[in-house]
């Protein structure tokens, strides 16, 4: 299966090549002339076109995303530098703004030319350099302006004016200065200059500039530009890179300058605010005695705590004295437990109480053993009564002193407590003032820091790119490319006539090639007949060995492909339209069969335009029409062909019917053909074209095979395209195509024959139409 597919593919490729060769080779003189013309045009273009040189440069842009970043020291010195993104920087380099600076700096708005013989060339190094005072206001020159230089008078002369050198002068193109350069004028050379609009020059250079990354992982940029002068291309790229670096530095300096101006203004305002809030803090402390509120609060708390402790001690002592006073007052000479003297520090009172307690104990002990009126008892009772007033007086004296202390401490505590209650509000006010002071102070310090950073950035002028390779022009012209120009010329020489020939033949509505028939229908082509320009209708005969005669012999041999043998001997010949040559093919095929010793009868069923009698030079007689009308047969209807005793003709007759189609529907045709088959080896029927009449479809059922004649450059392609579809509706029995009238093509009258059979080419019409076949 694979071998079959490969063979089929190889055959298709060979067929395609054969078709192209057959289509274009006959026109080879046109291709030769076009090749010579385009090669000459290419030579003239290369000879007189301005050569272009290409300059290239390499620039490194620091992009932190791609591994290029400032060192910490440099970054600390240049805080104003923004991080660069390589994609943005590519667009900056391509910008018209940078290129406009290059145009202004190099004076590219002025172009210079020299002329030798008939050729005018652009030059970069001119004896004179033109500088515009205001390049944006210059006016363009319509055409190149010739000029000459007089070094003696130091003037430059144009056609209409003379201008001094090295001075600003008013010209029709603006205020210009003409200055001498180091380059001296050449002998026999005319010089010209032109002035162009700077925007136009800028746009032209931007269009020619190419800027691209070396690769996506690096921040290395390659710049290139083509120009008529390599030196100018180098200057443009070098100046462009310098302009890019200057723009970056200027942008940073502008940002730093604006930042510095802003910071200075803010510093003055913030300094005034800071001075005002410090004054407010000073006044508040002075008015409220708030030196250190936190320390003052602590001291007042200590005061209150100490006073409260002393107040508690005094109150405790006062309570103890009251208990002691009640104890002393409640005793009537009887003993008891003396209350605690805790907190009482008076030793006299303690001693008196001890004595009282001792007397009372002694009194109770004696009283149990003696009578109440005992002198000892009475003496002890008298001593107890005497000591009590002293104790009460002492207690009362201490109570007065303690009460005064308690009142004083109470007042002190209340006063300090009142002062302490005012401390939170003061502290809040002080906190608000100090907070505002801290904010303003921090802002002031921040602005001082930014001012210093801006000053460092303004003075550092660090660029964010580095030139790796300065511009270098190519050593030879890169345009025009000789090989490419000549290749395009050759391709054009083949393409233009090829397209014209292809379009002309595609626009032709008639069949031109065998492969068109093969592509439109599945019906086989069993023979190809070349065009015969002679007047004779018979190209076959005894002793004729012409090529066209051989083609009819080939057609005779191909009838076996259709099963024409034995009793299957009825052949119908028809075509699509009139003029396809069906009668020509029929007559020569019948003659070829008769030459082989077969008895052949030609029947002219074309009852509309019969031609067979005329082709054989016979006088029209009664024939088929008379038989179909009367259904009466006469042997005289059949005529013998004088040139061949095996060839006969049943003509259409003299009185052609008005309704031939209806006559064909009768039984007369069936009986006629049945009788004639028994008398002749071959019956060959000529019918009207199927494109106009249906006679062929009616006769198809009576025949064994159908030869359908297609004529080169005559039969419509549209008919062949619809042929298979028509066959399904009205079938022509056992059909095959005969490709007739193939004409010579091209200037050398080359013709193709046997296309698809491998015959090849004949290049000599005498060999085709002569008496012998010279080459096949």
XYZ file of C-alpha atoms in Angstrom:
776
model
C 0.000 0.000 0.000
C 2.823 2.397 0.887
C 4.633 1.573 -2.365
C 1.437 2.304 -4.297
C 0.997 5.645 -2.518
C 4.602 6.623 -3.232
C 4.254 5.700 -6.884
C 0.982 7.653 -7.131
C 2.547 10.701 -5.467
C 5.590 10.517 -7.763
C 3.323 10.268 -10.809
C 1.311 13.298 -9.663
C 4.504 15.324 -9.228
C 5.660 14.334 -12.702
C 2.281 15.318 -14.134
C 2.416 18.723 -12.439
C 5.922 19.359 -13.770
C 4.872 18.225 -17.231
C 1.878 20.579 -17.180
C 4.004 23.533 -16.131
C 6.617 22.708 -18.756
C 4.002 22.428 -21.490
C 2.339 25.666 -20.374
C 5.437 27.863 -20.208
C 8.194 26.331 -22.351
C 6.666 27.355 -25.702
C 7.066 30.986 -24.569
C 10.772 30.687 -23.699
C 11.816 33.671 -25.865
C 9.627 35.909 -23.703
C 11.331 34.638 -20.590
C 14.774 35.168 -22.125
C 13.907 38.739 -23.113
C 12.443 39.456 -19.674
C 15.556 38.054 -17.967
C 17.779 40.293 -20.065
C 15.538 43.291 -19.400
C 15.317 42.821 -15.636
C 19.025 42.030 -15.270
C 19.787 45.232 -17.177
C 17.369 47.175 -14.984
C 18.999 45.658 -11.883
C 22.458 46.701 -13.101
C 21.278 50.266 -13.759
C 19.628 50.407 -10.323
C 22.789 49.194 -8.585
C 24.972 51.519 -10.659
C 23.061 54.707 -9.948
C 21.424 54.096 -6.564
C 22.935 55.625 -3.427
C 24.738 52.910 -1.404
C 23.789 52.639 2.256
C 26.067 51.796 5.177
C 24.910 50.409 8.504
C 26.301 51.558 11.839
C 25.773 49.589 15.039
C 26.282 50.402 18.715
C 25.687 48.564 21.994
C 24.294 50.214 25.124
C 23.830 48.757 28.618
C 20.819 50.045 30.551
C 20.682 49.331 34.268
C 17.461 47.391 34.819
C 17.066 45.931 38.350
C 14.686 43.283 37.025
C 17.450 41.894 34.814
C 20.369 41.893 37.233
C 21.661 45.442 36.717
C 21.377 47.680 39.799
C 23.348 50.434 41.499
C 25.798 49.604 44.226
C 24.755 50.631 47.711
C 27.188 53.566 47.763
C 25.993 54.924 44.405
C 22.377 54.336 45.335
C 22.846 56.234 48.593
C 24.360 59.173 46.709
C 21.623 59.291 44.083
C 18.299 58.891 45.831
C 16.411 60.695 43.062
C 17.132 58.067 40.356
C 14.068 56.059 39.396
C 14.314 52.365 38.552
C 14.525 51.786 34.804
C 12.423 49.299 32.855
C 14.139 48.193 29.659
C 10.949 48.186 27.569
C 10.236 51.801 28.483
C 13.815 52.842 27.764
C 13.645 51.325 24.272
C 10.735 53.609 23.469
C 12.598 56.584 24.939
C 15.578 55.907 22.652
C 13.216 55.650 19.655
C 11.474 58.902 20.549
C 11.376 61.843 18.173
C 12.425 64.174 21.015
C 15.878 62.577 21.326
C 16.328 62.303 17.562
C 15.386 65.980 17.185
C 18.270 66.856 19.523
C 20.583 64.797 17.299
C 19.340 66.620 14.186
C 19.913 69.999 15.856
C 23.346 69.102 17.217
C 24.700 67.623 13.970
C 22.935 70.103 11.684
C 21.282 67.305 9.704
C 18.615 69.681 8.443
C 21.240 70.737 5.871
C 22.277 68.131 3.270
C 25.150 68.454 0.817
C 25.699 67.002 -2.654
C 28.376 66.995 -5.312
C 27.913 66.354 -9.009
C 30.386 64.835 -11.415
C 29.283 64.279 -15.025
C 25.649 63.150 -14.831
C 25.651 61.632 -11.353
C 24.730 63.616 -8.238
C 25.792 62.059 -4.950
C 25.167 62.963 -1.333
C 28.261 63.941 0.672
C 28.703 64.271 4.417
C 31.995 66.146 4.543
C 31.315 69.333 2.627
C 33.659 72.316 2.261
C 30.926 74.417 3.902
C 28.840 73.738 6.978
C 25.449 75.434 7.345
C 24.166 76.294 10.820
C 20.646 77.589 11.462
C 20.121 80.107 14.238
C 16.643 78.746 14.903
C 16.320 75.306 13.254
C 12.631 75.102 14.117
C 11.891 78.167 11.962
C 13.838 77.299 8.798
C 12.089 76.975 5.442
C 12.646 74.081 3.091
C 14.395 74.467 -0.226
C 12.403 73.135 -3.165
C 15.433 71.779 -5.039
C 19.213 71.496 -4.492
C 20.889 74.924 -4.465
C 24.281 75.172 -6.207
C 27.013 77.140 -4.442
C 30.641 78.103 -4.879
C 33.247 79.338 -2.392
C 35.560 82.279 -2.793
C 38.248 81.846 -0.162
C 39.859 85.172 -1.051
C 36.783 87.283 -0.298
C 35.540 84.774 2.276
C 32.142 84.553 0.688
C 29.839 81.839 -0.540
C 27.950 82.400 -3.778
C 24.590 80.899 -4.745
C 22.742 81.513 -7.996
C 21.152 84.739 -6.758
C 23.057 85.859 -3.640
C 26.448 86.115 -2.001
C 26.844 85.540 1.745
C 29.837 86.213 4.018
C 31.360 83.318 5.883
C 31.126 82.876 9.651
C 28.362 85.465 10.069
C 24.642 85.217 10.702
C 22.868 86.235 7.520
C 19.244 86.438 6.474
C 18.456 84.001 3.641
C 15.222 82.852 1.978
C 15.441 79.805 4.235
C 15.973 81.575 7.549
C 18.876 83.024 9.511
C 21.898 80.897 8.609
C 25.649 80.899 9.109
C 28.009 79.522 6.452
C 31.322 78.381 7.880
C 34.339 76.775 6.239
C 35.354 73.237 7.154
C 38.685 71.454 6.901
C 37.571 69.785 3.663
C 38.614 71.573 0.490
C 36.536 71.700 -2.726
C 37.462 69.176 -5.417
C 38.255 70.279 -8.931
C 35.586 69.883 -11.607
C 32.985 69.180 -8.981
C 29.808 71.153 -8.460
C 28.414 71.418 -4.932
C 24.806 71.780 -3.825
C 22.935 72.029 -0.538
C 19.335 71.542 0.545
C 17.477 72.718 3.641
C 14.813 70.434 5.088
C 12.267 70.763 7.851
C 13.725 69.391 11.085
C 10.561 67.446 11.893
C 10.710 65.691 8.518
C 14.392 64.818 8.955
C 13.708 63.619 12.493
C 10.869 61.345 11.407
C 12.947 59.893 8.572
C 15.791 59.036 10.947
C 13.396 57.560 13.522
C 11.931 55.328 10.814
C 15.412 54.095 9.881
C 16.535 53.580 13.482
C 16.362 50.055 14.895
C 16.557 49.486 18.662
C 16.252 45.988 20.087
C 17.232 43.908 23.096
C 20.052 41.438 22.585
C 17.876 38.883 24.386
C 14.999 38.865 26.853
C 17.199 38.047 29.845
C 19.631 40.940 29.530
C 19.392 44.713 29.537
C 21.871 45.135 26.682
C 20.421 47.125 23.782
C 21.657 47.074 20.195
C 21.156 50.217 18.096
C 21.559 50.316 14.321
C 20.821 52.752 11.513
C 21.433 52.834 7.778
C 22.703 55.931 6.028
C 24.364 56.955 2.804
C 27.538 57.748 4.787
C 29.048 55.461 7.382
C 30.604 58.340 9.305
C 27.280 60.152 9.530
C 25.582 56.970 10.706
C 28.229 56.631 13.443
C 27.787 60.268 14.483
C 24.007 59.862 14.649
C 24.197 56.826 16.934
C 26.918 58.272 19.164
C 25.066 61.560 19.526
C 21.804 59.684 20.155
C 23.382 57.744 23.031
C 24.872 60.954 24.436
C 21.494 62.668 24.135
C 19.877 59.735 25.933
C 22.363 59.991 28.806
C 22.013 63.776 28.936
C 18.230 63.468 29.021
C 18.460 60.976 31.887
C 20.801 63.266 33.858
C 18.704 66.342 33.100
C 15.583 64.536 34.213
C 17.208 63.519 37.484
C 18.606 67.020 38.028
C 15.261 68.583 37.236
C 13.590 66.261 39.718
C 16.238 66.981 42.339
C 16.019 70.752 41.746
C 12.246 70.747 42.055
C 12.508 68.581 45.148
C 15.108 70.899 46.659
C 12.976 73.986 46.008
C 9.960 72.313 47.508
C 11.883 71.113 50.576
C 13.359 74.601 51.189
C 9.912 76.137 51.098
C 8.513 73.541 53.446
C 11.456 73.885 55.807
C 10.776 77.597 56.242
C 7.108 76.943 56.962
C 7.812 74.049 59.334
C 10.507 76.054 61.159
C 7.952 78.804 61.847
C 5.441 76.248 63.111
C 8.092 74.636 65.333
C 9.103 77.998 66.805
C 5.451 78.831 67.531
C 4.730 75.585 69.333
C 7.915 75.840 71.447
C 6.851 79.329 72.514
C 3.413 78.021 73.404
C 4.981 75.242 75.541
C 7.149 77.743 77.374
C 4.212 80.022 78.142
C 2.077 77.150 79.403
C 4.756 75.962 81.800
C 5.267 79.476 83.079
C 1.573 80.163 83.655
C 0.734 76.790 85.240
C 3.979 76.062 87.041
C 4.229 72.868 85.111
C 7.920 72.303 85.056
C 7.675 68.569 85.299
C 4.113 67.416 85.786
C 4.962 63.776 86.256
C 7.509 64.545 89.009
C 5.143 67.017 90.596
C 2.388 64.454 90.672
C 4.702 61.961 92.328
C 5.717 64.459 95.006
C 2.091 65.370 95.744
C 1.216 61.698 96.035
C 4.083 61.255 98.482
C 2.839 64.276 100.458
C -0.680 62.919 100.609
C 0.540 59.463 101.550
C 2.709 60.798 104.376
C -0.042 63.087 105.584
C -2.553 60.272 105.460
C -0.227 58.033 107.451
C 0.322 60.720 110.069
C -3.395 61.467 110.083
C -4.091 57.812 110.771
C -1.512 57.696 113.575
C -2.912 60.822 115.196
C -6.458 59.521 114.901
C -5.379 56.227 116.420
C -3.683 57.999 119.357
C -6.728 60.180 119.835
C -8.964 57.129 119.950
C -6.661 55.428 122.462
C -6.712 58.539 124.650
C -10.496 58.613 124.526
C -10.609 54.983 125.673
C -8.166 55.702 128.408
C -10.233 58.721 129.415
C -13.374 56.635 129.600
C -11.519 53.988 131.553
C -10.259 56.463 134.072
C -13.645 58.156 134.410
C -15.553 54.925 134.736
C -13.470 53.477 137.578
C -14.715 53.793 141.140
C -11.726 52.408 142.907
C -12.161 48.936 141.622
C -9.485 47.248 139.619
C -9.797 46.147 136.057
C -7.865 45.695 132.848
C -6.230 48.911 131.646
C -6.861 49.603 127.914
C -3.925 49.342 125.514
C -1.719 52.384 125.251
C -0.649 51.482 121.687
C 0.393 54.621 119.841
C 0.681 56.713 123.039
C 4.220 57.994 123.262
C 3.940 60.160 126.419
C 5.990 58.395 129.179
C 4.329 60.422 132.004
C 0.904 59.201 131.006
C 2.206 55.689 130.773
C 3.745 55.955 134.244
C 0.589 57.405 135.755
C -1.504 54.671 134.232
C 0.883 52.063 135.577
C 0.601 53.540 139.049
C -3.161 53.675 138.827
C -3.283 50.110 137.706
C -0.999 49.051 140.596
C -3.017 50.934 143.227
C -6.212 49.380 141.917
C -4.797 45.865 142.044
C -3.543 46.419 145.587
C -6.880 47.935 146.602
C -8.796 44.926 145.327
C -6.485 42.495 147.050
C -6.607 44.302 150.411
C -10.339 44.838 150.234
C -10.923 41.104 150.123
C -9.149 40.532 153.381
C -10.084 43.645 155.349
C -12.995 45.844 155.981
C -13.787 48.871 153.885
C -12.963 51.288 156.647
C -9.570 49.802 157.133
C -6.978 52.570 157.008
C -4.961 50.740 154.419
C -7.981 50.424 152.170
C -8.902 54.018 152.696
C -5.304 55.127 152.055
C -5.193 53.183 148.765
C -8.578 54.586 147.724
C -7.407 58.090 148.521
C -4.288 57.612 146.384
C -6.402 56.313 143.463
C -8.663 59.341 143.628
C -5.680 61.701 143.753
C -3.919 60.183 140.657
C -6.966 60.173 138.351
C -7.204 63.968 137.891
C -3.614 64.055 136.832
C -4.207 61.278 134.299
C -7.337 62.948 132.911
C -5.572 66.282 132.646
C -2.706 64.641 130.835
C -5.102 62.819 128.470
C -7.061 65.983 127.818
C -3.887 67.890 127.037
C -2.727 65.260 124.557
C -6.193 65.104 123.004
C -6.119 68.813 122.285
C -2.693 68.499 120.707
C -3.680 65.443 118.637
C -6.942 67.023 117.476
C -5.061 70.057 116.196
C -2.638 67.754 114.358
C -5.525 65.801 112.850
C -7.234 68.974 111.620
C -4.040 70.302 110.144
C -3.278 67.001 108.379
C -6.833 66.849 107.058
C -6.501 70.275 105.517
C -3.123 69.399 104.060
C -4.498 66.221 102.552
C -7.462 68.083 101.032
C -5.228 70.795 99.602
C -2.792 68.336 98.068
C -5.631 66.209 96.779
C -7.150 69.223 95.026
C -3.805 70.037 93.423
C -3.391 66.396 92.372
C -6.809 66.455 90.704
C -5.627 69.263 88.407
C -2.537 67.327 87.240
C -4.328 65.051 84.602
C -5.713 68.085 82.757
C -2.326 69.768 82.775
C -0.691 66.563 81.741
C -3.236 66.212 78.902
C -2.586 69.769 77.773
C 1.157 69.256 78.039
C 0.854 65.947 76.153
C -1.027 67.616 73.312
C 1.528 70.397 73.087
C 4.505 68.047 73.251
C 2.907 65.689 70.705
C 2.482 68.538 68.243
C 6.015 69.593 69.010
C 7.301 66.050 68.258
C 5.357 65.848 64.977
C 6.630 69.176 63.739
C 10.133 68.348 64.899
C 10.124 64.969 63.089
C 8.802 66.641 59.944
C 11.549 69.228 60.206
C 14.220 66.525 60.562
C 12.702 64.562 57.624
C 12.788 67.629 55.415
C 16.394 68.300 56.391
C 17.273 64.722 55.359
C 15.464 65.034 52.003
C 17.157 68.346 51.369
C 20.533 66.725 51.808
C 19.542 63.794 49.548
C 18.347 66.189 46.847
C 21.576 68.165 47.135
C 23.618 64.969 46.741
C 21.539 63.882 43.703
C 21.896 67.299 42.119
C 25.658 67.232 42.470
C 26.252 63.522 41.688
C 24.914 63.414 38.017
C 25.193 59.611 37.813
C 23.816 58.115 34.556
C 21.873 54.872 34.502
C 23.446 53.494 31.327
C 26.834 52.588 29.955
C 28.052 52.582 26.367
C 29.583 49.159 25.709
C 30.450 49.689 22.037
C 30.469 53.058 20.360
C 28.982 53.218 16.878
C 30.899 51.391 14.176
C 29.858 51.534 10.503
C 30.061 48.577 8.150
C 33.176 48.417 5.991
C 31.105 48.079 2.824
C 27.608 49.034 1.662
C 24.787 46.895 3.001
C 22.333 48.222 0.440
C 21.653 47.717 -2.357
C 22.442 44.005 -1.930
C 23.683 42.892 -5.320
C 22.745 39.247 -4.852
C 19.247 40.083 -3.636
C 18.670 42.623 -6.428
C 19.745 40.188 -9.135
C 17.712 37.409 -7.521
C 14.609 39.619 -7.448
C 15.264 40.559 -11.065
C 15.437 36.912 -12.107
C 12.340 36.009 -10.112
C 10.465 38.954 -11.609
C 11.595 37.943 -15.099
C 9.989 34.547 -14.566
C 7.037 35.641 -12.417
C 5.596 38.490 -14.487
C 5.316 36.684 -17.843
C 4.385 33.501 -16.008
C 1.528 35.276 -14.241
C 0.449 36.952 -17.478
C 0.459 33.668 -19.404
C -1.300 31.848 -16.591
C -3.972 34.543 -16.261
C -4.480 34.689 -20.030
C -4.975 30.963 -20.290
C -7.074 30.851 -17.109
C -9.337 33.525 -18.598
C -9.794 31.421 -21.719
C -13.128 29.649 -21.466
C -12.144 26.850 -23.859
C -10.299 23.625 -23.097
C -6.529 24.114 -23.431
C -4.905 21.133 -21.760
C -5.467 17.432 -21.406
C -5.169 17.643 -17.634
C -8.212 19.935 -17.557
C -10.294 17.155 -19.107
C -8.883 14.631 -16.648
C -9.687 16.910 -13.707
C -13.261 17.721 -14.814
C -14.520 14.229 -15.658
C -13.772 10.542 -15.251
C -14.304 9.748 -18.959
C -11.023 8.511 -20.516
C -9.239 10.245 -23.371
C -8.269 7.488 -25.804
C -6.699 9.648 -28.512
C -5.232 13.072 -29.204
C -5.276 14.608 -32.684
C -3.065 17.552 -33.560
C -4.360 20.535 -35.489
C -4.224 20.096 -39.259
C -3.914 23.424 -41.119
C -4.428 21.987 -44.631
C -7.598 22.188 -46.679
C -8.008 18.449 -47.257
C -10.478 16.727 -44.970
C -8.768 13.354 -45.297
C -5.331 13.109 -43.706
C -5.165 9.307 -43.838
C -4.654 7.067 -46.830
C -2.393 4.509 -48.418
C 1.245 5.446 -48.063
C 0.612 8.416 -45.740
C 3.049 8.234 -42.830
C 2.451 11.670 -41.358
C 2.200 12.094 -37.659
C -1.508 12.915 -37.731
C -2.118 9.742 -39.757
C -0.290 7.815 -37.044
C -2.540 9.400 -34.447
C -5.652 8.088 -36.273
C -4.058 4.642 -36.443
C -3.561 4.942 -32.702
C -7.255 5.816 -32.351
C -8.136 2.737 -34.416
C -6.054 0.569 -32.106
C -7.687 2.136 -29.043
C -11.204 1.034 -30.109
C -10.574 -2.309 -28.462
C -10.496 -0.396 -25.170
C -14.200 0.308 -25.753
C -14.967 -3.317 -26.646
C -15.326 -2.706 -30.406
C -14.695 -6.155 -31.838
C -16.670 -8.997 -33.337
C -20.357 -8.165 -33.480
C -19.936 -4.981 -31.419
C -19.229 -2.726 -34.377
C -21.494 0.361 -34.163
C -19.710 3.593 -33.213
C -21.331 7.015 -32.733
C -19.244 10.202 -33.070
C -20.545 13.416 -31.495
C -19.305 16.600 -29.792
C -20.373 19.441 -27.483
C -20.756 22.263 -29.985
C -20.504 22.796 -33.691
C -16.971 23.139 -35.027
C -15.340 20.626 -32.665
C -14.289 18.532 -35.714
C -16.420 15.439 -35.119
C -17.036 14.903 -38.854
C -13.292 15.309 -39.506
C -12.478 12.692 -36.885
C -15.233 10.378 -38.132
C -14.122 10.559 -41.767
C -10.448 9.841 -41.027
C -11.256 7.120 -38.488
C -13.539 5.402 -41.009
C -10.872 5.697 -43.690
C -8.268 4.237 -41.331
C -10.526 1.264 -40.541
C -11.184 0.718 -44.263
C -7.436 0.798 -44.957
C -7.149 -2.120 -42.549
C -9.412 -4.142 -44.881
C -12.626 -3.622 -42.949
C -15.896 -2.830 -44.678
C -16.999 0.451 -43.151
C -20.254 2.377 -43.574
C -20.509 5.980 -42.491
C -24.052 7.106 -41.666
C -24.737 10.863 -41.601
C -27.402 11.216 -38.889
C -26.719 14.950 -38.675
C -29.991 15.841 -40.399
C -29.543 19.538 -39.545
C -26.125 20.299 -41.040
C -24.813 17.243 -42.915
C -21.173 17.532 -44.098
C -19.861 14.029 -44.827
C -20.742 14.110 -48.541
C -18.797 17.332 -48.973
C -15.752 15.995 -47.117
C -15.457 13.100 -49.552
C -16.303 15.211 -52.616
C -19.561 13.343 -53.365
C -22.651 14.749 -55.018
C -25.554 14.858 -52.546
C -28.158 12.182 -53.319
C -31.175 10.640 -51.652
C -30.410 8.890 -48.453
C -31.368 8.634 -44.792
C -34.006 11.366 -44.796
C -35.957 9.754 -47.632
C -35.815 6.363 -45.914
C -37.037 7.704 -42.573
C -39.896 9.580 -44.217
C -41.119 6.708 -46.455
C -39.802 3.716 -44.530
C -38.734 2.400 -47.962
C -35.148 1.279 -48.482
C -33.136 1.573 -51.681
C -29.672 0.132 -52.123
C -28.834 3.279 -54.084
C -28.889 5.230 -50.836
C -25.441 3.834 -50.014
C -22.592 5.516 -51.915
C -19.125 4.085 -52.444
C -16.090 6.258 -51.672
C -13.893 6.381 -54.780
C -10.616 6.542 -52.884
C -11.269 3.372 -50.911
C -13.342 0.407 -52.068
C -13.986 -0.679 -48.462
C -15.492 2.641 -47.420
C -19.147 3.609 -47.955
C -21.472 6.456 -47.013
C -25.183 6.706 -46.220
C -25.746 10.432 -46.625
C -28.340 12.539 -44.872
C -30.327 12.803 -48.096
C -31.686 15.625 -50.175
C -34.954 16.570 -48.484
C -33.956 17.212 -44.836
C -36.944 16.817 -42.504
C -38.278 19.650 -40.347
C -38.663 17.280 -37.401
C -35.613 14.985 -37.509
C -35.807 14.179 -33.806
C -39.345 12.749 -34.137
C -38.230 10.560 -37.081
C -35.508 9.037 -34.929
C -38.115 7.831 -32.441
C -39.729 5.481 -34.982
C -38.964 1.815 -35.613
C -37.291 2.566 -38.931
C -33.957 3.333 -37.261
C -33.966 0.046 -35.370
C -34.607 -2.073 -38.444
C -32.182 -0.067 -40.583
C -29.252 -0.459 -38.189
C -30.001 -4.129 -37.626
C -29.883 -4.820 -41.380
C -26.764 -2.756 -41.954
C -24.817 -4.439 -39.132
C -25.086 -7.703 -40.984
C -23.617 -6.191 -44.166
C -20.713 -4.122 -42.778
C -17.866 -4.676 -40.377
C -18.243 -1.188 -38.863
C -21.056 1.327 -38.716
C -19.861 4.833 -37.822
C -22.635 7.319 -37.100
C -22.278 11.102 -37.302
C -24.738 13.019 -35.063
C -25.431 16.677 -34.263
C -23.641 18.231 -31.242
C -25.246 17.240 -27.934
C -25.058 20.818 -26.698
C -27.688 21.902 -29.225
C -29.800 18.791 -30.037
C -30.781 15.539 -28.366
C -30.327 13.283 -31.424
C -27.185 11.685 -30.019
C -28.951 10.704 -26.802
C -31.749 9.065 -28.840
C -29.283 7.091 -30.969
C -27.082 6.094 -27.999
C -29.139 2.983 -27.315
C -28.428 1.627 -30.840
C -24.644 1.917 -30.704
C -21.879 -0.054 -29.018
C -19.591 2.868 -28.250
C -19.507 6.684 -28.373
C -16.565 8.863 -29.352
C -16.978 12.377 -27.947
C -14.771 14.915 -29.738
C -13.281 17.799 -27.695
C -11.449 20.448 -29.670
C -8.458 22.363 -28.327
C -9.202 26.103 -27.747
C -12.808 25.612 -28.893
C -14.860 23.303 -26.675
C -16.182 25.206 -23.627
C -14.738 24.146 -20.267
C -18.146 24.667 -18.674
C -19.607 21.842 -20.734
C -16.849 19.433 -19.697
C -17.269 20.424 -16.022
C -20.938 19.392 -16.146
C -20.368 16.334 -18.283
C -20.503 13.716 -15.507
C -23.652 15.293 -14.121
C -25.238 15.273 -17.613
C -24.271 11.622 -18.052
C -26.348 10.697 -15.007
C -29.398 12.333 -16.621
C -28.872 11.410 -20.301
C -26.237 8.739 -20.719
C -24.093 8.332 -23.806
C -23.274 4.669 -24.087
C -19.706 3.396 -23.581
C -18.187 6.848 -24.071
C -14.584 7.978 -24.577
C -13.036 11.346 -25.443
C -10.954 12.280 -28.473
C -8.891 15.473 -27.906
C -8.849 17.073 -31.355
C -7.172 20.060 -32.991
C -4.236 20.492 -30.599
C -2.415 23.595 -31.850
C 1.184 24.608 -31.656
C 1.919 27.117 -28.860
C 4.557 29.773 -28.327
C 7.107 31.480 -30.538
C 8.803 28.308 -31.772
C 5.510 26.671 -32.734
C 6.195 23.872 -30.316
C 3.294 21.522 -29.848
C 2.666 18.778 -27.360
C 1.049 15.583 -28.367
C 0.415 12.345 -26.648
C 0.165 14.368 -23.420
C -0.247 11.702 -20.820
C 1.071 8.976 -23.063
C 4.716 9.966 -23.008
C 5.218 10.721 -26.694
C 7.134 13.922 -26.145
C 7.508 17.017 -28.329
C 7.820 17.726 -32.048
C 9.491 21.043 -32.850
C 9.225 20.995 -36.630
C 5.844 21.506 -38.239
C 7.164 19.922 -41.418
C 7.743 16.790 -39.400
C 4.143 16.953 -38.200
C 2.425 17.690 -41.479
C 4.996 16.347 -43.935
C 5.025 12.978 -45.569
C 7.197 11.298 -42.971
C 7.492 11.473 -39.190
C 11.025 12.711 -38.630
C 11.241 12.655 -34.828
C 9.086 11.431 -32.029
